[in-house]
mmCIF file of C-alpha atoms in Angstrom:
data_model
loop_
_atom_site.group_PDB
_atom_site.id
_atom_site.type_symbol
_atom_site.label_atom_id
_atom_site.label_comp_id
_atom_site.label_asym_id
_atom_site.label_seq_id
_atom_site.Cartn_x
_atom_site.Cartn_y
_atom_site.Cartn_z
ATOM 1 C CA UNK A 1447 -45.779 98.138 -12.991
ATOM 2 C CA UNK A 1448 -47.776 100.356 -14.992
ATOM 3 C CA UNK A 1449 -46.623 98.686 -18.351
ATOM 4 C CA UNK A 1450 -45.688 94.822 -18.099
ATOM 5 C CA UNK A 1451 -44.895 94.863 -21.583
ATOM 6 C CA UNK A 1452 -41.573 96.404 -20.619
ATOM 7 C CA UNK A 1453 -38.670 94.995 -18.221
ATOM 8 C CA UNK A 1454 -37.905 98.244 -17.046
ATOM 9 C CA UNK A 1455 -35.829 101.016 -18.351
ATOM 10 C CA UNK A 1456 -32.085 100.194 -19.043
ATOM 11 C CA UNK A 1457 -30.314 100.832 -16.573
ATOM 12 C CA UNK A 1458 -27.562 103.837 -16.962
ATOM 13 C CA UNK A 1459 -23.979 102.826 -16.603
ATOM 14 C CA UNK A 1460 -25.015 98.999 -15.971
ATOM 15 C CA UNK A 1461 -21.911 98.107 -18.256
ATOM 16 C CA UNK A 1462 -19.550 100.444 -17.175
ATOM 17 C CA UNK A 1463 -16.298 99.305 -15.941
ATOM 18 C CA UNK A 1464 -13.501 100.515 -13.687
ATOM 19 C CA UNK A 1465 -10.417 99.611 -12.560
ATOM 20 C CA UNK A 1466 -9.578 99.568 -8.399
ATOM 21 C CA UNK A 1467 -8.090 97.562 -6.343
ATOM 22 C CA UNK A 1468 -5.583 94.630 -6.882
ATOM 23 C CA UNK A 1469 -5.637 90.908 -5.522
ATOM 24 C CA UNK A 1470 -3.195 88.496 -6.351
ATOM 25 C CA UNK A 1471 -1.727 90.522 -9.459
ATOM 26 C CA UNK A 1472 -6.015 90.274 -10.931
ATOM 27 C CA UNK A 1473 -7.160 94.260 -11.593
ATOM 28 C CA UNK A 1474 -10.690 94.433 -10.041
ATOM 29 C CA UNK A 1475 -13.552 95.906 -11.620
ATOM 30 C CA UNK A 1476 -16.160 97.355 -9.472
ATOM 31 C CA UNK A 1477 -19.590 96.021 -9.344
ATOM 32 C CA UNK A 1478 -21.547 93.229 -7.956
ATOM 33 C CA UNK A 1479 -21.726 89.762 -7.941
ATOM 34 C CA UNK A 1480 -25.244 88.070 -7.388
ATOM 35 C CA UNK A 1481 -25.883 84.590 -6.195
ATOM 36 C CA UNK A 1482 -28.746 82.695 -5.492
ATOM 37 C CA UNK A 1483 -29.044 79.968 -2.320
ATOM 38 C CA UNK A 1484 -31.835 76.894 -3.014
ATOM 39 C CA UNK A 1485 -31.874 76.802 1.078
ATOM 40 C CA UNK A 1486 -32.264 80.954 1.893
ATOM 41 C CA UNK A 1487 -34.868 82.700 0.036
ATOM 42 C CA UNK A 1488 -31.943 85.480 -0.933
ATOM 43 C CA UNK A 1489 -29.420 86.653 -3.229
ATOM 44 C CA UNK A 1490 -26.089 87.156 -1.911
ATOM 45 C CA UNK A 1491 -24.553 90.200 -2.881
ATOM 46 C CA UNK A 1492 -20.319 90.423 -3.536
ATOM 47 C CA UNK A 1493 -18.441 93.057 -3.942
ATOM 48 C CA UNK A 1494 -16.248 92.725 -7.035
ATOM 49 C CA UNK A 1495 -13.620 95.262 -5.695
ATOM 50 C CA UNK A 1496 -13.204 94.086 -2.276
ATOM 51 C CA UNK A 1497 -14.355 90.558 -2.699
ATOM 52 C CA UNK A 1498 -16.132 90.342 0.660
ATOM 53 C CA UNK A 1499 -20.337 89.955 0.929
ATOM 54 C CA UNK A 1500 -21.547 93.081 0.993
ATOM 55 C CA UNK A 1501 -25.555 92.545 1.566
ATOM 56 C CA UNK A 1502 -28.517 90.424 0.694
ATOM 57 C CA UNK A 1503 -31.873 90.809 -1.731
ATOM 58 C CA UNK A 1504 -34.930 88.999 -0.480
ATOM 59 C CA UNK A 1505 -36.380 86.782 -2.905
ATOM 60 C CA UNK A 1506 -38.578 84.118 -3.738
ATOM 61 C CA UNK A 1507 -38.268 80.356 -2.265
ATOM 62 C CA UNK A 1508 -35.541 77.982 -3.578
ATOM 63 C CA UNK A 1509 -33.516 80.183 -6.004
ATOM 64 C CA UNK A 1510 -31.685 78.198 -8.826
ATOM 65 C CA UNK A 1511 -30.961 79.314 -12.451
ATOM 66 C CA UNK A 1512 -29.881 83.340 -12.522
ATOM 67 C CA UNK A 1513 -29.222 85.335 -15.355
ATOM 68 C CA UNK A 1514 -29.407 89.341 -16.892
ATOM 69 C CA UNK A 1515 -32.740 89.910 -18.974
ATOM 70 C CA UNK A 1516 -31.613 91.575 -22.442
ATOM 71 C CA UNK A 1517 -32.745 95.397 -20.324
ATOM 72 C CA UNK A 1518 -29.508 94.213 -17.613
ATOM 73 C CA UNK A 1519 -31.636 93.101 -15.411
ATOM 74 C CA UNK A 1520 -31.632 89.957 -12.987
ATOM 75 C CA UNK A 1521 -34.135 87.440 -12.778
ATOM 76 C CA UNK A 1522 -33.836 84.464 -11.078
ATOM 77 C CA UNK A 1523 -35.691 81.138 -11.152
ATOM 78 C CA UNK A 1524 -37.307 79.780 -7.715
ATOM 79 C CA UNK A 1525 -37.819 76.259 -8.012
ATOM 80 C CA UNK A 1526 -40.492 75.855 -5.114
ATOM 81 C CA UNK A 1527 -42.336 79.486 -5.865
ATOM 82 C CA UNK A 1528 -42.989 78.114 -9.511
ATOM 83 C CA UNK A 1529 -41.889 81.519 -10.357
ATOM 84 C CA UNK A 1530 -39.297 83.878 -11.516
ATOM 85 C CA UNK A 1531 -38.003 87.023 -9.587
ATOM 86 C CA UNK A 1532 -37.050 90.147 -11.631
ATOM 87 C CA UNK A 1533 -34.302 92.576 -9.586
ATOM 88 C CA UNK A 1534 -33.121 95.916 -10.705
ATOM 89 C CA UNK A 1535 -29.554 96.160 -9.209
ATOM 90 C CA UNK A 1536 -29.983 99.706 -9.419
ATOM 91 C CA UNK A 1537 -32.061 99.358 -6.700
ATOM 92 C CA UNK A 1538 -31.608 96.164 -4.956
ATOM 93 C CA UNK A 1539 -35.392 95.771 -5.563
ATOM 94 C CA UNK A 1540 -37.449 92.795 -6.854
ATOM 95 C CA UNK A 1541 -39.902 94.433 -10.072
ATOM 96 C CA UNK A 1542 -41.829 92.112 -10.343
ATOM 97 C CA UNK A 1543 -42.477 88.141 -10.718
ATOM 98 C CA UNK A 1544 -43.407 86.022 -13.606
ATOM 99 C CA UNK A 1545 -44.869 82.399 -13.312
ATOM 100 C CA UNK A 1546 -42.494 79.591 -14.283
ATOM 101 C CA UNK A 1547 -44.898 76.742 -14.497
ATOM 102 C CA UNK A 1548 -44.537 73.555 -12.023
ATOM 103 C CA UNK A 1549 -40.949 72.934 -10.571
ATOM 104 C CA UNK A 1550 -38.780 75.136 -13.178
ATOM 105 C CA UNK A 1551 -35.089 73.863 -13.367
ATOM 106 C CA UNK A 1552 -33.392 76.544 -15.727
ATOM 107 C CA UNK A 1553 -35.053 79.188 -18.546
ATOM 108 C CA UNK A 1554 -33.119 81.598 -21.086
ATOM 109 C CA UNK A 1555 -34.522 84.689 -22.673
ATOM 110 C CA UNK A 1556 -35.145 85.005 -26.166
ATOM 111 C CA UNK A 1557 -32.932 87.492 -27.555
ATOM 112 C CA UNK A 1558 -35.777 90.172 -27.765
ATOM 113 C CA UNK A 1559 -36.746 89.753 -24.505
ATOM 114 C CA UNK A 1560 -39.910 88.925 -25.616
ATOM 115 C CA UNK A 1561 -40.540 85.452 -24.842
ATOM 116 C CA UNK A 1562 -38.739 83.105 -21.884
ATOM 117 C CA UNK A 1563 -37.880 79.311 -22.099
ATOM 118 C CA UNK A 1564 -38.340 77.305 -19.358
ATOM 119 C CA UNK A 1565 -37.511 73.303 -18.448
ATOM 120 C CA UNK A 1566 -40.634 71.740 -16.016
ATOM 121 C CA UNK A 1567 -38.787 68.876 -14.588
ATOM 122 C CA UNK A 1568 -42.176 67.175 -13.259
ATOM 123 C CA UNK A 1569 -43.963 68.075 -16.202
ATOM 124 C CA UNK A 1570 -41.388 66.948 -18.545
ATOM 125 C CA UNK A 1571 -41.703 69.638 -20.686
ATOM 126 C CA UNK A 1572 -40.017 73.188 -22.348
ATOM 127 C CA UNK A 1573 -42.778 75.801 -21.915
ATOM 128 C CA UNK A 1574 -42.650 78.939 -24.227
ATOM 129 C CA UNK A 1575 -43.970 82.071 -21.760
ATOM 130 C CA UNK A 1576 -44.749 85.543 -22.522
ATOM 131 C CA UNK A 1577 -42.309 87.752 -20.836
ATOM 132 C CA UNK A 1578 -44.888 90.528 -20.554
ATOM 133 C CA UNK A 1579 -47.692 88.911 -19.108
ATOM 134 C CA UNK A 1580 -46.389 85.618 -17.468
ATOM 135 C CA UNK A 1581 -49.157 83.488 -19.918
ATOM 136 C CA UNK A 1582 -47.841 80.266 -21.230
ATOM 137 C CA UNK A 1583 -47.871 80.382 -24.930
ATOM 138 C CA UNK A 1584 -46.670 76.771 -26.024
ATOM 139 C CA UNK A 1585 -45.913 73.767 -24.223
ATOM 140 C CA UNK A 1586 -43.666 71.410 -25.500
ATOM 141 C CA UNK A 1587 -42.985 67.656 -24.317
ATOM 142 C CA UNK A 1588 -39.308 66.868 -23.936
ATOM 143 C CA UNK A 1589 -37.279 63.312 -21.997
ATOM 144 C CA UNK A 1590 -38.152 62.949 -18.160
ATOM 145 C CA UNK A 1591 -36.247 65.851 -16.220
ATOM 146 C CA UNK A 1592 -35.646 68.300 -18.932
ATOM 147 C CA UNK A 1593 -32.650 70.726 -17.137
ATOM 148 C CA UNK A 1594 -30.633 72.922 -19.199
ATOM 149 C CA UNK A 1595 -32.404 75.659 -21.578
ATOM 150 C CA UNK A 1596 -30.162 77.479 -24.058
ATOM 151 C CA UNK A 1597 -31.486 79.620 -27.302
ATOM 152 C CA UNK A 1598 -29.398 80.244 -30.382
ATOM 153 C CA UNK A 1599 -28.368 83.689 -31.002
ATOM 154 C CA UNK A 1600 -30.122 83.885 -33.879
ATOM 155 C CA UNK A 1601 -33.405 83.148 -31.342
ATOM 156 C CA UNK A 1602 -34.381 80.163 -34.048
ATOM 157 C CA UNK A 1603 -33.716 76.827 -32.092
ATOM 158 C CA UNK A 1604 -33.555 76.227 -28.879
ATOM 159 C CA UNK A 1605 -31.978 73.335 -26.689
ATOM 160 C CA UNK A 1606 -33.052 71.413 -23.607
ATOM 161 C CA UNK A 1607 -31.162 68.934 -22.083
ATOM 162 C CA UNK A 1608 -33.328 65.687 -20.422
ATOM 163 C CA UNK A 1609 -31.228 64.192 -17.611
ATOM 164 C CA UNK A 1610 -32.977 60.911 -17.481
ATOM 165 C CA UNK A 1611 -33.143 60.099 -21.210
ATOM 166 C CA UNK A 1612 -29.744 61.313 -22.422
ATOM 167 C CA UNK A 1613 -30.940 63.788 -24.621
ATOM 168 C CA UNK A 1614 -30.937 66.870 -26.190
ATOM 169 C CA UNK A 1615 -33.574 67.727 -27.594
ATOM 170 C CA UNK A 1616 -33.308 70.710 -31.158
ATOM 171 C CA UNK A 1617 -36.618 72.366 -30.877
ATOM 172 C CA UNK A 1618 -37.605 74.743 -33.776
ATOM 173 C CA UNK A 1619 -38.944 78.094 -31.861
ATOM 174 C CA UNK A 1620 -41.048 78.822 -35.183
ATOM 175 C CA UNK A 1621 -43.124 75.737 -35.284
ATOM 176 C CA UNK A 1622 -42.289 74.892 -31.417
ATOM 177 C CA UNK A 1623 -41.390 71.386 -32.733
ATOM 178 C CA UNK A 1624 -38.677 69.104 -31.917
ATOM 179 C CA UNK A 1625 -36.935 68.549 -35.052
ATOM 180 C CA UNK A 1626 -33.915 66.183 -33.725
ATOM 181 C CA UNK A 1627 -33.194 64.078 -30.234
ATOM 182 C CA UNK A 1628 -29.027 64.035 -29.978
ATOM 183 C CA UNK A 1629 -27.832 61.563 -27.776
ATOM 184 C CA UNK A 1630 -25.297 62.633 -25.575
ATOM 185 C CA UNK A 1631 -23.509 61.574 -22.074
ATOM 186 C CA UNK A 1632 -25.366 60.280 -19.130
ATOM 187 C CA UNK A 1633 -27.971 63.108 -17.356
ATOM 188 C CA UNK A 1634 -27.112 66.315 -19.454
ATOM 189 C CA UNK A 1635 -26.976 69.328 -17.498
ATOM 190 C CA UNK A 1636 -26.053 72.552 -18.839
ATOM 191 C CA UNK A 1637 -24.699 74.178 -21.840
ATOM 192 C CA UNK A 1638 -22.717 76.999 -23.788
ATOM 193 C CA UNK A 1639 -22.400 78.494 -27.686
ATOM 194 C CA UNK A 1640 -18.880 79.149 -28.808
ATOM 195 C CA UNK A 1641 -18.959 82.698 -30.132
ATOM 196 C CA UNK A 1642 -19.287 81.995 -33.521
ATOM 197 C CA UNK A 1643 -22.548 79.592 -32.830
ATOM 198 C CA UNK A 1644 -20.930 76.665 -34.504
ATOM 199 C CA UNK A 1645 -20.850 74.109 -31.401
ATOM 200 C CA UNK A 1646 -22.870 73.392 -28.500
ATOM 201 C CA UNK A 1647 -21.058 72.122 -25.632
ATOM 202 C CA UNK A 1648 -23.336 69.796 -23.207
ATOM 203 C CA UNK A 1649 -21.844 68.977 -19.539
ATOM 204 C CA UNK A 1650 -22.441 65.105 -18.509
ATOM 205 C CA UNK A 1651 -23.341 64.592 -15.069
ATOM 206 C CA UNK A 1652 -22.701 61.001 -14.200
ATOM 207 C CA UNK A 1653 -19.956 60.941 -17.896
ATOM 208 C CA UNK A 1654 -17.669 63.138 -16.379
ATOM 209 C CA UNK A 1655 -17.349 64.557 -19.837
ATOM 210 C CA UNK A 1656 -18.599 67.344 -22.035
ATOM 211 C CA UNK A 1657 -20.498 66.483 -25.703
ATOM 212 C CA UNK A 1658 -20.142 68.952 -28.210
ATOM 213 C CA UNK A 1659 -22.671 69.365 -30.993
ATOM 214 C CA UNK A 1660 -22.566 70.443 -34.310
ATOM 215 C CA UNK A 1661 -25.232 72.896 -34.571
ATOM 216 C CA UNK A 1662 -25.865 72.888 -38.058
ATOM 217 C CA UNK A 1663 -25.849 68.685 -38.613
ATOM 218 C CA UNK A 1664 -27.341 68.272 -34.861
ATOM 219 C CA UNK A 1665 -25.133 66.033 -34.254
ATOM 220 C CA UNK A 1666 -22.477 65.008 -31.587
ATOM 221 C CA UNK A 1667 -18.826 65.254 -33.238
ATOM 222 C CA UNK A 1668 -16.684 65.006 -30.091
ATOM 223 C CA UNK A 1669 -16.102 64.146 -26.739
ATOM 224 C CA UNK A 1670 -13.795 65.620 -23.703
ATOM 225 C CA UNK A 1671 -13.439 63.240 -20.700
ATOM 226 C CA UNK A 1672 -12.270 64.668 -17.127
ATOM 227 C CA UNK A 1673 -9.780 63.010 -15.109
ATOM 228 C CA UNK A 1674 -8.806 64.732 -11.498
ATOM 229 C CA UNK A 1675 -6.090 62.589 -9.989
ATOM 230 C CA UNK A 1676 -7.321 61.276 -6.539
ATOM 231 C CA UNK A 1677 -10.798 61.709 -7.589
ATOM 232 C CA UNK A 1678 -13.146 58.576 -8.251
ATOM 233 C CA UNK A 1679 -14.724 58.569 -11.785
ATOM 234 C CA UNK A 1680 -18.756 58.808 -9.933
ATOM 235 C CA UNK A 1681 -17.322 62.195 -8.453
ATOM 236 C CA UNK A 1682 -16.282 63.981 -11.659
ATOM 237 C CA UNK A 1683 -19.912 65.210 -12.474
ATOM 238 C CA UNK A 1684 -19.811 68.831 -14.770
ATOM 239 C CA UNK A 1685 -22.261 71.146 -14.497
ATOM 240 C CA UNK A 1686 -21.731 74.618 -15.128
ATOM 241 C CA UNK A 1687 -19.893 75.628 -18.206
ATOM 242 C CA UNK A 1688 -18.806 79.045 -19.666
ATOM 243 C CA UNK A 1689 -16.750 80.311 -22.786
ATOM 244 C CA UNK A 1690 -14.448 83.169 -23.440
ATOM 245 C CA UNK A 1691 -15.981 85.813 -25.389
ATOM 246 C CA UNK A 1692 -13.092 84.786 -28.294
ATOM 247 C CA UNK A 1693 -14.151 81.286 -27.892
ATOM 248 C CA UNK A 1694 -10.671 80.046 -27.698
ATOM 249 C CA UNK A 1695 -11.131 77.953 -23.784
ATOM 250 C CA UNK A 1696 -14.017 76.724 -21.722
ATOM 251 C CA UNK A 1697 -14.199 76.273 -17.869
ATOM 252 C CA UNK A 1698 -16.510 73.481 -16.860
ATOM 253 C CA UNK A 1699 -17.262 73.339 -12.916
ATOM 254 C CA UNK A 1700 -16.635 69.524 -11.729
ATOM 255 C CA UNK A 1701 -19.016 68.732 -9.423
ATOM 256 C CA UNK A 1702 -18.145 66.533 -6.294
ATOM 257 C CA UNK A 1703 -14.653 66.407 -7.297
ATOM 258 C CA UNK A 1704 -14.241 70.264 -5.948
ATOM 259 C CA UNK A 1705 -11.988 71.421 -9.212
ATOM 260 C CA UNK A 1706 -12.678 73.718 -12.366
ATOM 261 C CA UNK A 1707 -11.313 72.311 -15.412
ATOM 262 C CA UNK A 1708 -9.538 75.503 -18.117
ATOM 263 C CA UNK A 1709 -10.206 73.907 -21.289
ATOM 264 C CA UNK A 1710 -8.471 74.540 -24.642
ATOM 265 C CA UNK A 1711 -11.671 74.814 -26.950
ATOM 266 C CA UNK A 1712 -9.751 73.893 -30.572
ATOM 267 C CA UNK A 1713 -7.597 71.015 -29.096
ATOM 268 C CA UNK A 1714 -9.834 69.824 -26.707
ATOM 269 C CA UNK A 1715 -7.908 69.515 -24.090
ATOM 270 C CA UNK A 1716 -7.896 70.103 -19.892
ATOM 271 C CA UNK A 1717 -4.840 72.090 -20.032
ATOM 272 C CA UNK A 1718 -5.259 72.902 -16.018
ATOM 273 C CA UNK A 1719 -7.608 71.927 -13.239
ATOM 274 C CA UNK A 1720 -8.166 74.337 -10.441
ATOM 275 C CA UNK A 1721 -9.045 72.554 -6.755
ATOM 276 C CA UNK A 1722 -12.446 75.221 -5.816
ATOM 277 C CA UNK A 1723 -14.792 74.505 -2.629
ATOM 278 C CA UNK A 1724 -16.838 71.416 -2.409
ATOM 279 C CA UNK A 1725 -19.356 70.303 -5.645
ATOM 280 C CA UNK A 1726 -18.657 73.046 -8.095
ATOM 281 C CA UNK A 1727 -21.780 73.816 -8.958
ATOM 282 C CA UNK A 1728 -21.838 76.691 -11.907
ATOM 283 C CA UNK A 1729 -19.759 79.128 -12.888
ATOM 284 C CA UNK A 1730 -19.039 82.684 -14.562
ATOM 285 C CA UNK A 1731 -16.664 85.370 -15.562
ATOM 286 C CA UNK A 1732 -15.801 88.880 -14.969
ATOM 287 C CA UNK A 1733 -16.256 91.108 -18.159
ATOM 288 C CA UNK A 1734 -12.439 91.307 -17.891
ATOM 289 C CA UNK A 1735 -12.502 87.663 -18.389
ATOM 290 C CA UNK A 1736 -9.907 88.113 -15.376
ATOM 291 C CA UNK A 1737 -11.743 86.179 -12.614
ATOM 292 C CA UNK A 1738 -13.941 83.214 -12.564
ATOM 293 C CA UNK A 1739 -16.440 83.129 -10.325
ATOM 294 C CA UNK A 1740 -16.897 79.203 -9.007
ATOM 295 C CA UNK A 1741 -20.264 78.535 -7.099
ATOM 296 C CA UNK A 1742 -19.566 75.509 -4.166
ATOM 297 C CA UNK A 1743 -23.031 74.262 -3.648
ATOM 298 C CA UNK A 1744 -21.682 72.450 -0.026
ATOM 299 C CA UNK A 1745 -19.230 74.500 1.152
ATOM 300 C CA UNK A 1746 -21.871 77.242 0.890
ATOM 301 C CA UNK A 1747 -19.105 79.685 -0.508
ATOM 302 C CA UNK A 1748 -18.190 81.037 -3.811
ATOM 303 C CA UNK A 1749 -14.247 80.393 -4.812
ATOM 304 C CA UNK A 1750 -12.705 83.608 -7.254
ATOM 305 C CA UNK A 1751 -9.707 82.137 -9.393
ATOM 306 C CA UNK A 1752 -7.771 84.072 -10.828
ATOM 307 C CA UNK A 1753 -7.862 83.059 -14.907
ATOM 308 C CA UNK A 1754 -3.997 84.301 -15.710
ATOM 309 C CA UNK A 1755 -2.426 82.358 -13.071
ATOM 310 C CA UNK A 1756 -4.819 79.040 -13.042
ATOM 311 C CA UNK A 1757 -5.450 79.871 -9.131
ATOM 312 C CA UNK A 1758 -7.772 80.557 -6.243
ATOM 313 C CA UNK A 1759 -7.605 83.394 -4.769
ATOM 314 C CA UNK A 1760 -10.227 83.458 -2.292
ATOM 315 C CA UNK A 1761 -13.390 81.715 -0.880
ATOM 316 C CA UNK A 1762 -16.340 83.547 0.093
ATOM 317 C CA UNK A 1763 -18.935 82.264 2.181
ATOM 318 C CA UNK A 1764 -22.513 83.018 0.809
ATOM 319 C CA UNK A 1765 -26.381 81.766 1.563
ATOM 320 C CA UNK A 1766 -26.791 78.141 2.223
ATOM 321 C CA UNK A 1767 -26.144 75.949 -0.601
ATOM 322 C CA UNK A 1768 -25.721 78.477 -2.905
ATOM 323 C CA UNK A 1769 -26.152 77.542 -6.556
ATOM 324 C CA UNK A 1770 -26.067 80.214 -9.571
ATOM 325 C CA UNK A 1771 -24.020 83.520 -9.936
ATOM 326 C CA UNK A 1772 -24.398 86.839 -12.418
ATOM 327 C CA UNK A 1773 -21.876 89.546 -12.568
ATOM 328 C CA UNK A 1774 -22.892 92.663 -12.968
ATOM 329 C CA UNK A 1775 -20.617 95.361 -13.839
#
C-alpha cells in the first residue's frame, strides 16, 4: 500500500441494505456473510439472500477472531501466522497483513482505528499495536491464557478475559495499566457492552453461565446460569455472545450442548433455547437483527435462526471447523 497509515478508502454502499427474498417468513437482506475455518486457510463466503456458500477468500493459516475495522473492512486473526489478514469485500482481496505477536487468540480495534488490542495466549499478555505500521507499542501482562479483548466505546478501558485465572482484567488504555482483576466464572471467554455501556457481560466456559460487570464499580453484580434439558452441566460451555442494538436480549452460543440461548437482558432470564449444529461456537446478527448467524465449530456448518420465531432455519456447511462470522451488508 502506498500509505499504511490508512485502512483503505471506505467502501461505497458497504452499509446499504435491501430487501429480497423470503425464508421462513425472515425478509433477507443482501450481502455477505464471512467466516473463518482454524483447519482451511479460508474465509467462507454466504450469501445472505440465498443462504447457500457462494465462494471462498484465501487467507492466512488458522483463522479465529473476525471482525469489520472502523473503514468496513475485515480483518481476521490467524492464530498460527501470528498475524492478522485485512480483506476488502469490495474486492474479495486480502490488503494487507499486520503482525499479531505470538499465538493471538482475539483483538478489537480502538474506535479510531488507530491502535489494535490483542490477547497472546503463550505470552500471557494484551499487546497494544499500531494499526498503521504493525509495531508493538505496549505490552501488558495479564492471567495465563488471556482470550477475549473488548474496548469501551469511549476507547478508555479495555477488557481481557484470562481463562486459566478467572479473570478479567480493567486495563486503563491511557496509562496501559491494569487498574482492577474481577473475578468471574471458570475460563472466561468472550464478551459484549449493552448499548448504553453500563454492563459487561463475560461468557463462562466450564460455569455454564454468563457474569455481568458493572463497568463503572468493576465489579460483578449478577449471574445467569444455563440449563439445556438432556444436556450434562460439563457440556453447557458459552462462548460467543451478542446484544441487540436496543440492548433489551442477548444470545449466548452454548458450546457442546449444540443450543443458542435468547436472553432477556433486564430480567435475566433464558426465555428460549434454540437446538443449532454441534459446539456453538460464536455468533452474530443481521443488521435487521432478523437472523442470527450460529457458527458450529464440529459440524463444520453455520446454523441461520430465525430471531422472530426462536427457530432454525437452515444449516450451511462451511470450511473445516469453522469458528468466527462478520456480516456484511
Amino acid at each position: 500500500m502506498s500509505d499504511v497509515g490508512v485502512w483503505v478508502k471506505r467502501i461505497a454502499g458497504a452499509g446499504a441494505v435491501a430487501l429480497g427474498l423470503c425464508l421462513g417468513g425472515v425478509a433477507m437482506a443482501q450481502g455477505t456473510a464471512y467466516v473463518s475455518s482454524e483447519k482451511d486457510q479460508a474465509l467462507t463466503m454466504i450469501d445472505l439472500g440465498t443462504l447457500t456458500v457462494k465462494g471462498t477468500i484465501p487467507t492466512c493459516k488458522r483463522g479465529r477472531h473476525i471482525q469489520m475495522t472502523p473503514d468496513k473492512l475485515i480483518m481476521v486473526a490467524c492464530t498460527d501466522s501470528n498475524a492478522a489478514d485485512v480483506i476488502n469485500p469490495a474486492t474479495g482481496k486480502s490488503v494487507r497483513r499486520i503482525p499479531l505477536g505470538d499465538e493471538p487468540e482475539a483483538f478489537d480495534i480502538s474506535p479510531d482505528g488507530k491502535t489494535i488490542y490483542v490477547s497472546n495466549e503463550d505470552e500471557g499478555a494484551t499487546s497494544f499495536i499500531n494499526a498503521a505500521n504493525g509495531k508493538v507499542i505496549k505490552s501488558i501482562k495479564v492471567g495465563k491464557e488471556p482470550e477475549g479483548v473488548k474496548v469501551s466505546a469511549d476507547g478508555k478501558t479495555l477488557y481481557v478475559t484470562s481463562e486459566v485465572a478467572s479473570l478479567v482484567h480493567a486495563i486503563d488504555v491511557a496509562s496501559a495499566k491494569v487498574v482492577k482483576n474481577i473475578k468471574v466464572g471458570k475460563r472466561p471467554r468472550r464478551m459484549a457492552f449493552t448499548p448504553d455501556g453500563k454492563e459487561l457481560w463475560v461468557t463462562n466456559e466450564l460455569d455454564a453461565s454468563v457474569s455481568i460487570i458493572d463497568t463503572a464499580t468493576q465489579a460483578v453484580t449478577a449471574t445467569i446460569n444455563f440449563e439445556v434439558k438432556g444436556a450434562r452441566a460439563e457440556d453447557i460451555s458459552p462462548v460467543g455472545v451478542v446484544m441487540t442494538r436496543d440492548g433489551k436480549r442477548a444470545f449466548v452460543a452454548l458450546g457442546r450442548a449444540n443450543h443458542v440461548a435468547f436472553v432477556d437482558v433486564a430480567q435475566r432470564k433464558v426465555t428460549n433455547l434454540v437446538l443449532v449444529g454441534k459446539r456453538a461456537w460464536n455468533v452474530a446478527l443481521d443488521k435487521a437483527e432478523a437472523r442470527l448467524f450460529v457458527v458450529n465449530g464440529l459440524s463444520d456448518d453455520v446454523t441461520v435462526v430465525d430471531v422472530a420465531g426462536a427457530k432454525a432455519l437452515k444449516s450451511i456447511p462451511v470450511g473445516r471447523v469453522p469458528y468466527g462470522l462478520v456480516v456484511v451488508e
